[in-house]
PDB file of C-alpha atoms in Angstrom:
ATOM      1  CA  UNK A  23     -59.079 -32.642 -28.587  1.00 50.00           C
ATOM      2  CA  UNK A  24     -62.625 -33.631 -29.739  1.00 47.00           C
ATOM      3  CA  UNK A  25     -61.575 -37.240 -29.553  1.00 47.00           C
ATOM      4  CA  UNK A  26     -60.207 -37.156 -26.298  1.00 46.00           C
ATOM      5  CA  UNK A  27     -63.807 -35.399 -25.303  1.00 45.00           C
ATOM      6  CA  UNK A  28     -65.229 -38.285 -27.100  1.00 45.00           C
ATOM      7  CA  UNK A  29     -63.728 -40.685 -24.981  1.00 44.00           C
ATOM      8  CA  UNK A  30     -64.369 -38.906 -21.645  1.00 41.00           C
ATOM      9  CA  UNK A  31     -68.273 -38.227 -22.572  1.00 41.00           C
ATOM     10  CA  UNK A  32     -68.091 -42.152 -23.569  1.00 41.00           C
ATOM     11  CA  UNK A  33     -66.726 -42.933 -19.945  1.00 44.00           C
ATOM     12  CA  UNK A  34     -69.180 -40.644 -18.515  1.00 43.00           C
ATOM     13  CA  UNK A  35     -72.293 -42.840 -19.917  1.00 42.00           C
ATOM     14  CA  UNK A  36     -70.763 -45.997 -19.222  1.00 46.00           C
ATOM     15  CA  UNK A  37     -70.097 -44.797 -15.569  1.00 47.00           C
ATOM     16  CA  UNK A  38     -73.270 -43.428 -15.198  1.00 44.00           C
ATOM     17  CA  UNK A  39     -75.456 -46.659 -16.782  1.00 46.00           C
ATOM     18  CA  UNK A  40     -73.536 -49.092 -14.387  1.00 48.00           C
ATOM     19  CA  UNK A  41     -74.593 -46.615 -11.350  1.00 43.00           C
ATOM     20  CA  UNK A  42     -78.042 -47.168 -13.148  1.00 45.00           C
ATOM     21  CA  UNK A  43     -77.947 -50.594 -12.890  1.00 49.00           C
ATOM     22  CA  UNK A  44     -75.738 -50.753  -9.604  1.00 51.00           C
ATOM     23  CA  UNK A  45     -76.770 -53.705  -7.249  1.00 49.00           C
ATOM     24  CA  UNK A  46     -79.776 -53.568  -4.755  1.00 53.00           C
ATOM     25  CA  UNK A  47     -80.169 -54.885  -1.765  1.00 53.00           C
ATOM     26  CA  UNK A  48     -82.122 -58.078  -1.748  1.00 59.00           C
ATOM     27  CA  UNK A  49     -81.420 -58.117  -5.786  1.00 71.00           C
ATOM     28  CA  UNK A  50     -83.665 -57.908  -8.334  1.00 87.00           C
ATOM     29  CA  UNK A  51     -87.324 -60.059  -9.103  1.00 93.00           C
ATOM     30  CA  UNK A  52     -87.521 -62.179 -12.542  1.00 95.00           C
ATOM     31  CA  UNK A  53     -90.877 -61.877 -14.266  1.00 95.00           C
ATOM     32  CA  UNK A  54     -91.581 -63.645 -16.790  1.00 96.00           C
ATOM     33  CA  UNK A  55     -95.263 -63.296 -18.592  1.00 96.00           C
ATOM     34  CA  UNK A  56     -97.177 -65.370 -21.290  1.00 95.00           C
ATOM     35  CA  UNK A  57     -93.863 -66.576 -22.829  1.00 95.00           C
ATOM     36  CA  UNK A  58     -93.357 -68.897 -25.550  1.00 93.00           C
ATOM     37  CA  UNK A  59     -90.622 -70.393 -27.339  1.00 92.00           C
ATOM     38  CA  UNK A  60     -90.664 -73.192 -30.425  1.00 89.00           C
ATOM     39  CA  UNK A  61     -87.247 -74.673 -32.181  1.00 87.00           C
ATOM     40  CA  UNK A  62     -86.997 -75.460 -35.675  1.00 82.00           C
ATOM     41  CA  UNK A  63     -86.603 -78.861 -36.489  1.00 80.00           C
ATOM     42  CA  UNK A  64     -86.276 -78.380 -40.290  1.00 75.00           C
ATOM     43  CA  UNK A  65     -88.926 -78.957 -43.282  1.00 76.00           C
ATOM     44  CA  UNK A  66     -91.282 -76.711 -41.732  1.00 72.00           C
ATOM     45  CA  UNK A  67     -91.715 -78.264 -38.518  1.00 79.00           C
ATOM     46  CA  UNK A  68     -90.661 -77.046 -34.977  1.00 79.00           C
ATOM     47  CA  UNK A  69     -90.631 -78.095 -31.395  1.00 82.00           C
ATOM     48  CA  UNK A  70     -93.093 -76.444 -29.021  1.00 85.00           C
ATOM     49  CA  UNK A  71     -90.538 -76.252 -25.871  1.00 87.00           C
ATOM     50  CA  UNK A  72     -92.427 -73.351 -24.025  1.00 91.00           C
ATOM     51  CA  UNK A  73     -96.250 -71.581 -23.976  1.00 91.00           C
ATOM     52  CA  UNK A  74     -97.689 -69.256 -21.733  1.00 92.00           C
ATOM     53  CA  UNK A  75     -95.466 -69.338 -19.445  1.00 93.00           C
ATOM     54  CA  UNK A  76     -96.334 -67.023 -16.291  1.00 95.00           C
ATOM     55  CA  UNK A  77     -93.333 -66.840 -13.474  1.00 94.00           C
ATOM     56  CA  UNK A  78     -92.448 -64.345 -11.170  1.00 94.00           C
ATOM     57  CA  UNK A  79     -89.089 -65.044  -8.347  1.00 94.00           C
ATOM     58  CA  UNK A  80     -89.368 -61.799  -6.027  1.00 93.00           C
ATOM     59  CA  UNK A  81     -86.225 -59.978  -5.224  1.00 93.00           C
ATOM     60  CA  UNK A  82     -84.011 -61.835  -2.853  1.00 92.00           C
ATOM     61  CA  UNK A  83     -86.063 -65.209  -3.329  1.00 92.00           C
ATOM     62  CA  UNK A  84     -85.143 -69.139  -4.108  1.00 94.00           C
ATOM     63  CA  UNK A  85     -87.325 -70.495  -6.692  1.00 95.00           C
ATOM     64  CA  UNK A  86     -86.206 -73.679  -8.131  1.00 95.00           C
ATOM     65  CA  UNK A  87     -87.427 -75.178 -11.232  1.00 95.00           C
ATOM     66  CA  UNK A  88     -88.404 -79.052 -11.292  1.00 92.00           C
ATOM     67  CA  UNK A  89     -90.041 -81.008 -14.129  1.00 86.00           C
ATOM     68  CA  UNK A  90     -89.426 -84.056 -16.788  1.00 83.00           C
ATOM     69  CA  UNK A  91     -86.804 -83.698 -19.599  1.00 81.00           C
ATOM     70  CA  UNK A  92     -87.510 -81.884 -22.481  1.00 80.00           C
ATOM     71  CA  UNK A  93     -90.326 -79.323 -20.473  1.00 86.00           C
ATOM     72  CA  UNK A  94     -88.184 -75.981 -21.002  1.00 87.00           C
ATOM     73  CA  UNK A  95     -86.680 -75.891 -17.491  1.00 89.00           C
ATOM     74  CA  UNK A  96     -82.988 -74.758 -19.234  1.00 90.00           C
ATOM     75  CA  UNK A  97     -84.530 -72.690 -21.922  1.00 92.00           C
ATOM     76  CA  UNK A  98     -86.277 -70.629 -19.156  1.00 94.00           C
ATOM     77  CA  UNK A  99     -82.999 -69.538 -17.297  1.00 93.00           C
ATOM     78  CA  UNK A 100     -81.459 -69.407 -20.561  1.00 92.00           C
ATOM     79  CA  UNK A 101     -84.057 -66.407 -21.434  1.00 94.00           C
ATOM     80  CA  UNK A 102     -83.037 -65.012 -18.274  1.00 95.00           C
ATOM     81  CA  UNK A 103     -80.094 -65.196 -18.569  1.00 92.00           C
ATOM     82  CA  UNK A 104     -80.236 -63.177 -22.126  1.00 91.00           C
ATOM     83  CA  UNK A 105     -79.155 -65.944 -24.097  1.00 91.00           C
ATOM     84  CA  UNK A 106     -81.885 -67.081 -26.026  1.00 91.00           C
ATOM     85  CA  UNK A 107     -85.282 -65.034 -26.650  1.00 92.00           C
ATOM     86  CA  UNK A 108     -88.695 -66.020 -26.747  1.00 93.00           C
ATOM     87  CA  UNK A 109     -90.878 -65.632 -29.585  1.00 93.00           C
ATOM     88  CA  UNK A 110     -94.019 -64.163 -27.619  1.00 94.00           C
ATOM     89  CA  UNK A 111     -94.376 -62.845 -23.995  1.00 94.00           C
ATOM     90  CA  UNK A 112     -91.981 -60.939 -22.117  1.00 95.00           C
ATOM     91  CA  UNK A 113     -88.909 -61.673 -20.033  1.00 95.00           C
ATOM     92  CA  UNK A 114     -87.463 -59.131 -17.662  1.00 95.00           C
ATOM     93  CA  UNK A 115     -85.189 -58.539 -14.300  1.00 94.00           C
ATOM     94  CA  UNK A 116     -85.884 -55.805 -12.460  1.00 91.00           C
ATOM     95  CA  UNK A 117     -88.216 -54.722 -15.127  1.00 90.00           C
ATOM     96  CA  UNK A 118     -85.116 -54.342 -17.695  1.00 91.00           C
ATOM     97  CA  UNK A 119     -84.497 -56.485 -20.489  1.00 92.00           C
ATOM     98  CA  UNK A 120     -81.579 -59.818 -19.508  1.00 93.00           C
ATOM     99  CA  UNK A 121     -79.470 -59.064 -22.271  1.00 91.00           C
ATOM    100  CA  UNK A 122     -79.104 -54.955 -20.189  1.00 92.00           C
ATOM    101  CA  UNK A 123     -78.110 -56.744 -17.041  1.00 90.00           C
ATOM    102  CA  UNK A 124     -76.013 -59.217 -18.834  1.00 89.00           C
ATOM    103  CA  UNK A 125     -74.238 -56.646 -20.841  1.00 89.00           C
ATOM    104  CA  UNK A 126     -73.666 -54.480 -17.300  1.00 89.00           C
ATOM    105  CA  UNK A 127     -72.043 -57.761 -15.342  1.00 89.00           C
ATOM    106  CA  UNK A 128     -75.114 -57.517 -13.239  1.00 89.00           C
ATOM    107  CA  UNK A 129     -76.323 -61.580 -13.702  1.00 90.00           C
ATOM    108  CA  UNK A 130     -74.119 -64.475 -12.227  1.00 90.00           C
ATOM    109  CA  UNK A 131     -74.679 -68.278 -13.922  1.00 89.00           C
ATOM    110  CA  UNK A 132     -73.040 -71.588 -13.209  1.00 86.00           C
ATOM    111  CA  UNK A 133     -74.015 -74.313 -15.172  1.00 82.00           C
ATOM    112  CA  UNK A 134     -73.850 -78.021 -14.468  1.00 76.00           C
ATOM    113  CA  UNK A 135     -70.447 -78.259 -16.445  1.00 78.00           C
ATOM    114  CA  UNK A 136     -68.075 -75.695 -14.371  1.00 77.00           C
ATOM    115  CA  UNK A 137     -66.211 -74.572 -17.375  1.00 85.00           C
ATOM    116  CA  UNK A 138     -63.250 -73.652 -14.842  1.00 91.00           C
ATOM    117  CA  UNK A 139     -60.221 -72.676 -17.124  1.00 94.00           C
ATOM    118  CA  UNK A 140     -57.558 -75.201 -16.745  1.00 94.00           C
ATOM    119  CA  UNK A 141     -54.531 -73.193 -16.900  1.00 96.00           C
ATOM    120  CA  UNK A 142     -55.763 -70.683 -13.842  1.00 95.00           C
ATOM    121  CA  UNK A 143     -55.348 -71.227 -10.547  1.00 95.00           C
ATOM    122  CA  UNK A 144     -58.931 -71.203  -8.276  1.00 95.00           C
ATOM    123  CA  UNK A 145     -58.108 -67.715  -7.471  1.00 95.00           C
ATOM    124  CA  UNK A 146     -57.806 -66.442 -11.032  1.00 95.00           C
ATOM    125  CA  UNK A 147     -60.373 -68.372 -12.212  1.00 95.00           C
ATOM    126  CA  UNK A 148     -62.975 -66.428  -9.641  1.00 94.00           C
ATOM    127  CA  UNK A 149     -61.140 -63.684 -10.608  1.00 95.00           C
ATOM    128  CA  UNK A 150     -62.181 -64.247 -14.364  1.00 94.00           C
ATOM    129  CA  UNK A 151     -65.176 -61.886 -14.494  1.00 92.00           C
ATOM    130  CA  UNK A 152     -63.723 -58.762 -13.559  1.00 93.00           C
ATOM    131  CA  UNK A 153     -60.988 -59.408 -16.510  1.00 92.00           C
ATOM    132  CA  UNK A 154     -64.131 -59.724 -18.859  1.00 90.00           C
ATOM    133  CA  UNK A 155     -65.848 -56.879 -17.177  1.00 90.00           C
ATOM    134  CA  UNK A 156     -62.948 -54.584 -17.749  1.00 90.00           C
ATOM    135  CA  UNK A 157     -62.513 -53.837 -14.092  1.00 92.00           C
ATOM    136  CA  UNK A 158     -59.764 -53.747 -11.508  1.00 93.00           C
ATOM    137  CA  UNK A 159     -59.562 -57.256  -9.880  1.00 93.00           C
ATOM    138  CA  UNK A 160     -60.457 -56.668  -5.989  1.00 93.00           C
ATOM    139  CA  UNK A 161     -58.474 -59.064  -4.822  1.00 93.00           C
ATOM    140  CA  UNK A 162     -59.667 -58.764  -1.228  1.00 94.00           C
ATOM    141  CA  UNK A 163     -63.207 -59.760  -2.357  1.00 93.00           C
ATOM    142  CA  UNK A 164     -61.917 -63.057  -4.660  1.00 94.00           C
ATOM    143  CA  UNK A 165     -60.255 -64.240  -1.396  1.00 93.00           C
ATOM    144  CA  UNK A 166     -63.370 -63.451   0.488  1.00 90.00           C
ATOM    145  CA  UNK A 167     -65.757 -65.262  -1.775  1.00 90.00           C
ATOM    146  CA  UNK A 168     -62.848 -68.227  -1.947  1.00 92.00           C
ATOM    147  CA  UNK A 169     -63.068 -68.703   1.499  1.00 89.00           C
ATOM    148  CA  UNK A 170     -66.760 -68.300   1.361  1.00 85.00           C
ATOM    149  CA  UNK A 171     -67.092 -71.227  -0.601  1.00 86.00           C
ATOM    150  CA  UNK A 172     -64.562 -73.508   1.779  1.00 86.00           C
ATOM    151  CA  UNK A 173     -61.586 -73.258  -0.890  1.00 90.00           C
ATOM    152  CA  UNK A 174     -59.375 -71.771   1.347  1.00 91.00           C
ATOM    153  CA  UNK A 175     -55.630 -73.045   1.225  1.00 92.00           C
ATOM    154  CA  UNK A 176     -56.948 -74.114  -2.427  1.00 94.00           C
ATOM    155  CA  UNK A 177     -55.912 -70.499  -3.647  1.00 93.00           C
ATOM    156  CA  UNK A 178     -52.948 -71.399  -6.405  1.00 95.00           C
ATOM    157  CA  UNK A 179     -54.398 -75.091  -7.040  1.00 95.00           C
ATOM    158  CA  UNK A 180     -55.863 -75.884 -10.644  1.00 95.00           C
ATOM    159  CA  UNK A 181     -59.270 -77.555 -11.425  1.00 93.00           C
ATOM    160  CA  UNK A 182     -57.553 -80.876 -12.044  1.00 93.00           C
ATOM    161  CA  UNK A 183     -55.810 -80.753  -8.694  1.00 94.00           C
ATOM    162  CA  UNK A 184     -59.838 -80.278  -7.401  1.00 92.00           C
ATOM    163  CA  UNK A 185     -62.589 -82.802  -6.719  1.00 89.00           C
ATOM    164  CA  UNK A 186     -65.628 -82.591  -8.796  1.00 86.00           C
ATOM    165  CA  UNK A 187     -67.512 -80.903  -5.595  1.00 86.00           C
ATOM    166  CA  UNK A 188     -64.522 -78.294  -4.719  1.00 90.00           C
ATOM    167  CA  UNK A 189     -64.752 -77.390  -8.858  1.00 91.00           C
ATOM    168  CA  UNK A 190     -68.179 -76.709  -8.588  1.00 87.00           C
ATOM    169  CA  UNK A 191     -67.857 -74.649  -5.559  1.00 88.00           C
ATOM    170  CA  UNK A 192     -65.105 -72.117  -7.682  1.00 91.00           C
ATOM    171  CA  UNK A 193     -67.575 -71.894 -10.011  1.00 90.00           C
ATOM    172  CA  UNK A 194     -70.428 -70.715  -7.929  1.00 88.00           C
ATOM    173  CA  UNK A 195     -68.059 -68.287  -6.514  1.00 89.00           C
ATOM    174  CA  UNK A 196     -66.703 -67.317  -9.505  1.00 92.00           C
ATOM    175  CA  UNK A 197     -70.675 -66.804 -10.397  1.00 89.00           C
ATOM    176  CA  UNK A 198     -70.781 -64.300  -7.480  1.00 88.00           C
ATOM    177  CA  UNK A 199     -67.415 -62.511  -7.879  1.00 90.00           C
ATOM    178  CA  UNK A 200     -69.410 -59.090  -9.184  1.00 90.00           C
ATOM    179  CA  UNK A 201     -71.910 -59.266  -6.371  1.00 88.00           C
ATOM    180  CA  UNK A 202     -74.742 -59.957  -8.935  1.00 90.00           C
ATOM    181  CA  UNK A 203     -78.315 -58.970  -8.966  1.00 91.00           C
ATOM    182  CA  UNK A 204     -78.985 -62.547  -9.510  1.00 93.00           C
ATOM    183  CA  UNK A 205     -77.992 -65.678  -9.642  1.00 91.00           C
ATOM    184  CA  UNK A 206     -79.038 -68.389 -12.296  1.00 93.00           C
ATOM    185  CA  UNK A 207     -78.034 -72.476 -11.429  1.00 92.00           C
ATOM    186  CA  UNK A 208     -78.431 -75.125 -13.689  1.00 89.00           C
ATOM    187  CA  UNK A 209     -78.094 -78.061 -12.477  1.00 86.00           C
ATOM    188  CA  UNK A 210     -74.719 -76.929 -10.880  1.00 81.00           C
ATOM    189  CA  UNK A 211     -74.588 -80.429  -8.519  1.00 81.00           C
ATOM    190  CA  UNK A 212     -75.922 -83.001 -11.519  1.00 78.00           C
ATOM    191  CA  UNK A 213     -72.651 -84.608 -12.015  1.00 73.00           C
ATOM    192  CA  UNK A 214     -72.193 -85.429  -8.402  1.00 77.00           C
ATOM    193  CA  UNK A 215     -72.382 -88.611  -5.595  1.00 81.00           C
ATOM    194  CA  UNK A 216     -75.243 -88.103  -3.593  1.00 83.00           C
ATOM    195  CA  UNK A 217     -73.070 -87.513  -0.754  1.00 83.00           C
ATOM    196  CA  UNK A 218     -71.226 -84.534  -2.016  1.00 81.00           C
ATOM    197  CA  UNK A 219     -74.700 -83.237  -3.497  1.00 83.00           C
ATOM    198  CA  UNK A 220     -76.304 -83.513  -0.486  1.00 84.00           C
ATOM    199  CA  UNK A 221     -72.860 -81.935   1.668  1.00 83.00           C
ATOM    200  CA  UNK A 222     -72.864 -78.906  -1.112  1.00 83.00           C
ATOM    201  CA  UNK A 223     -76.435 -78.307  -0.802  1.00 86.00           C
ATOM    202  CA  UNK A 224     -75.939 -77.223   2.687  1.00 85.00           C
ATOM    203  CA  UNK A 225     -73.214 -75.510   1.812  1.00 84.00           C
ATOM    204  CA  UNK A 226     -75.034 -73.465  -0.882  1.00 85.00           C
ATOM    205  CA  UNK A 227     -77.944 -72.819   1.441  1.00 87.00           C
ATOM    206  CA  UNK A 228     -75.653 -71.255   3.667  1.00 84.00           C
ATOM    207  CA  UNK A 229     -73.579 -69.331   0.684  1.00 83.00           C
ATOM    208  CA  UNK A 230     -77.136 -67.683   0.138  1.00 86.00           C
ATOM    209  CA  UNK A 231     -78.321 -67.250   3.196  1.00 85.00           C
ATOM    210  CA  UNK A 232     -75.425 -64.958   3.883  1.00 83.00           C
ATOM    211  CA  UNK A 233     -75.865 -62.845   0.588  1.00 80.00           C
ATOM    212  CA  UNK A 234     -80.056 -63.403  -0.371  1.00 86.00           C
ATOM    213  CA  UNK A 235     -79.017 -62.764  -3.741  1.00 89.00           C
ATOM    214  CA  UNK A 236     -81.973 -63.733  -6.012  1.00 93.00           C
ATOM    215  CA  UNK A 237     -81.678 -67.172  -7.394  1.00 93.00           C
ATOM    216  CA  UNK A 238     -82.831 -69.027  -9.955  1.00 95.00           C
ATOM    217  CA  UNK A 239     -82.018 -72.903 -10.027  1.00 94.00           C
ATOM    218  CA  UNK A 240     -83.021 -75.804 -12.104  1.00 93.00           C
ATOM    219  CA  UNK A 241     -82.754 -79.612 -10.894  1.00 91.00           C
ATOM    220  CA  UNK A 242     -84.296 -82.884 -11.491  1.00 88.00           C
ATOM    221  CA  UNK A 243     -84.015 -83.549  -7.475  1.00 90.00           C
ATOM    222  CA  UNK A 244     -86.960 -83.235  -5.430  1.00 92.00           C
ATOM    223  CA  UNK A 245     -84.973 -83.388  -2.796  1.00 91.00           C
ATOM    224  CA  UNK A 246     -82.631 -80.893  -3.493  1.00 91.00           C
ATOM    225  CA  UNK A 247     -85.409 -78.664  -4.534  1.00 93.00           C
ATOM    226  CA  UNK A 248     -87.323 -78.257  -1.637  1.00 93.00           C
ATOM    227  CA  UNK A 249     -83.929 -78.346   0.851  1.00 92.00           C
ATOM    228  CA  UNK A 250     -82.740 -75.012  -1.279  1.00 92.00           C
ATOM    229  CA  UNK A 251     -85.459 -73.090  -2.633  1.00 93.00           C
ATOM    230  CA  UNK A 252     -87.950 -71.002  -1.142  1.00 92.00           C
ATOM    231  CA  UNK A 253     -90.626 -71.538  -4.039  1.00 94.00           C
ATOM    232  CA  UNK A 254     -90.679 -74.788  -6.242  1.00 95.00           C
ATOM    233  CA  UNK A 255     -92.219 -74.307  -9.648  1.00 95.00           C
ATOM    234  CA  UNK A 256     -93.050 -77.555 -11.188  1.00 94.00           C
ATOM    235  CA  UNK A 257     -93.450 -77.562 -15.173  1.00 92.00           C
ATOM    236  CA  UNK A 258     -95.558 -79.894 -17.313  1.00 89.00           C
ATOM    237  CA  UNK A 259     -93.987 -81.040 -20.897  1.00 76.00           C
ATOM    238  CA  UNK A 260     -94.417 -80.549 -23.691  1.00 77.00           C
ATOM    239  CA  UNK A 261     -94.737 -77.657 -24.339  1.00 87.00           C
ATOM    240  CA  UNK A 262     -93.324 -76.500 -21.024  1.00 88.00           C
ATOM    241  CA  UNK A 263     -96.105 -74.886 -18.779  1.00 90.00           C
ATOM    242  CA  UNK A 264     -96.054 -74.225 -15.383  1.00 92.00           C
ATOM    243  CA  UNK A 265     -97.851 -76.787 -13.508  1.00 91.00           C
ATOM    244  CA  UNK A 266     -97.621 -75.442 -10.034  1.00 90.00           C
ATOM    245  CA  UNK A 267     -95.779 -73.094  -7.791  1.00 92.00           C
ATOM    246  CA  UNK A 268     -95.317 -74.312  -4.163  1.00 90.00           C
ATOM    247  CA  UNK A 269     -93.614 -71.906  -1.355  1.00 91.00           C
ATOM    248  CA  UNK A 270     -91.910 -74.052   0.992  1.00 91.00           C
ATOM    249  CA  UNK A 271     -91.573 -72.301   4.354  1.00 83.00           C
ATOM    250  CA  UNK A 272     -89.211 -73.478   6.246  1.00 85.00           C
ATOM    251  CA  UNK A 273     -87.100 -71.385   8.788  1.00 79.00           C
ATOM    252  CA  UNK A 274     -83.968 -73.552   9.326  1.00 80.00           C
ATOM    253  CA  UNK A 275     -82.298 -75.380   6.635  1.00 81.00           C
ATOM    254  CA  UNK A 276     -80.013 -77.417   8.683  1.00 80.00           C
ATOM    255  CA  UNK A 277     -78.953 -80.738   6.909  1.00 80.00           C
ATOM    256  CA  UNK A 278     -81.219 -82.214  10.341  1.00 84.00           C
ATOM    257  CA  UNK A 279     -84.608 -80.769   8.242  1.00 87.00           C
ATOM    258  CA  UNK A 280     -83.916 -83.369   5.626  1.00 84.00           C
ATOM    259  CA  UNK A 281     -85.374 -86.011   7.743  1.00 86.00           C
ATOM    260  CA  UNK A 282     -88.357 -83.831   9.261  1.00 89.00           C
ATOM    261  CA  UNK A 283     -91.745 -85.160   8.494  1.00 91.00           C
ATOM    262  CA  UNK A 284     -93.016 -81.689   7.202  1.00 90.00           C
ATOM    263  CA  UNK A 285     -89.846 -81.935   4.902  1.00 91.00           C
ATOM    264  CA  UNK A 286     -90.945 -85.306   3.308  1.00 91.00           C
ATOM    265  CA  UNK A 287     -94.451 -84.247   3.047  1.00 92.00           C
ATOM    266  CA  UNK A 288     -94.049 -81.331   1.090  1.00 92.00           C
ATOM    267  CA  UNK A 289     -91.539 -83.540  -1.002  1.00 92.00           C
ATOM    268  CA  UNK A 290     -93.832 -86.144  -1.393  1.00 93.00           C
ATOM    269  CA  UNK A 291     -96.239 -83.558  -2.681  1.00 91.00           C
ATOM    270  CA  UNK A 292     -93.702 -82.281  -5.511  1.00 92.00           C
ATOM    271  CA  UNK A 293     -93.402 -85.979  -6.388  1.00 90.00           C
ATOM    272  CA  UNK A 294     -96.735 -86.723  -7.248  1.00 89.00           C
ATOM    273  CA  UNK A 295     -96.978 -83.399  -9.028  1.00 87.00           C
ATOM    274  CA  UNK A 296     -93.923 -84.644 -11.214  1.00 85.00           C
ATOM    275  CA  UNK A 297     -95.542 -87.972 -12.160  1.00 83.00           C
ATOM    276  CA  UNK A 298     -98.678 -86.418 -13.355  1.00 78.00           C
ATOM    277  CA  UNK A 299     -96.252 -84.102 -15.370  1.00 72.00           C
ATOM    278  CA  UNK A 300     -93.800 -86.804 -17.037  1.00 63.00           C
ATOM    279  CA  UNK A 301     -96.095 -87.734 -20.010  1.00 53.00           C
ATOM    280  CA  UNK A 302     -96.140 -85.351 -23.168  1.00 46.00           C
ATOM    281  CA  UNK A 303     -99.647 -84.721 -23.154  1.00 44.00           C
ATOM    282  CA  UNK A 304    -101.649 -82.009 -21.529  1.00 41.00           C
ATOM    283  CA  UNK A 305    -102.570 -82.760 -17.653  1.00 39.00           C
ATOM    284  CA  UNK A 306    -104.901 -82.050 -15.383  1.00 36.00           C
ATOM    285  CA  UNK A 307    -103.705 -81.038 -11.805  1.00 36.00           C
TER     286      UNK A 307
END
């Protein structure tokens, strides 16, 4: 009897911290404040990869992350996405701690490499999280977000019966299947043509658009940057700083705005921001 009370009080608290941590609309802002992070490189030595880094995405936001290699871009979302820690400053999402909203299902990531499981079918392989989450599979929402992502009729196919672009798209959905407080990209289109990046950027715009779940992206493409995002921080290496934030304001996202004037001048802008940022030493901007 007292273990079966155990249980139920057991099932009780879980229930009631996933209602705590239930998704809101808009999702939840990233804040990040003064944070640092160095990697041991043996003999006493270590690799400065972030300091002092201040960013803040507000809930339902776009910020992407652009900067040279080696500036921290990946070791930021890994930090939000609880994965790594820093060793000063603060991290937090919705003013909790990553690893909370990890640990409740509440963060969605897709990385450039879609790490699709070969032996699934696109539909069980968006499926995936609830499996890992311990939850019912609502099947009604994996065909929703399937078709959401144009894979419909691709149900029962695998990932080597898939382009590299219609891969990429099960993963983001697959990223989304919970209905996450947000959404972490890195580099999801890196592998790509420029064609089928610049055909899946639309596509992604519009996949957000529709939810304005809060996302956090990192590229190397300007381009891509300011088509997608609604802020654009630039970092400067190394260590990783933030150079600049830029909002980019821009109603319609049509694949028509990427050969606006207003779209190539606030590209342009990035760019020169990035070549004053690709040396290792401090810069002044």
């Amino acid at each position: 009897m007292a273990a079966h009370h155990g249980a139920v009080a057991s099932t009780l608290v879980e229930e009631q911290h996933r209602a705590e941590l239930a998704p809101r609309p808009g999702g939840l802002g990233i804040e990040l404040r003064g944070v640092a992070k160095a990697y041991p490189l043996g003999r006493g030595r270590s690799l400065a990869a972030l300091e002092g880094v201040d960013l803040s995405v507000a809930p339902g936001g776009f910020t992407a992350l652009l900067g040279p290699s080696g500036c921290g871009k990946s070791t930021i979302l890994r930090m939000v996405a609880g994965l790594d820690q820093p060793d000063a400053g603060t991290v937090a999402v919705g003013g909790r701690s990553p690893g909370e909203l990890a640990r409740a299902h509440r963060l969605g990531v897709a990385f450039q490499d879609h790490a699709l499981l070969p032996w699934l079918s696109v539909a069980d392989n968006v499926a995936l999280p609830f499996r890992l989450a311990r939850r019912p599979v609502d099947r009604d929402r994996v065909d929703e977000l399937v078709r959401l992502v144009g894979l419909g009729g691709f149900e029962r196919a695998r990932p080597r019966q898939l382009s590299g672009g219609m891969r990429q798209r099960a993963s983001i959905a697959r990223a989304l299947a919970l209905d996450p407080d947000v959404l972490l990209l890195d580099e999801p289109f890196g592998a790509l043509d420029a064609v089928t990046r610049r055909r899946l950027n639309v596509e992604l715009r519009h996949i957000w658009e529709q939810r304005r779940t809060t996302t956090l992206m990192v590229t190397h493409d300007v381009t891509e940057a300011v088509f997608l995002a609604d802020q654009v921080v630039v970092l400067a290496g190394r260590p990783g700083r933030v150079a600049a934030a830029r909002p980019v304001g821009f109603s319609e996202r049509g694949a028509g705005l990427l050969s606006a004037p207003a779209f190539h001048a606030v590209a342009d802008d990035l760019s020169r921001l990035l070549d004053c940022t690709a040396g290792d030493e401090p810069v002044q901007l």
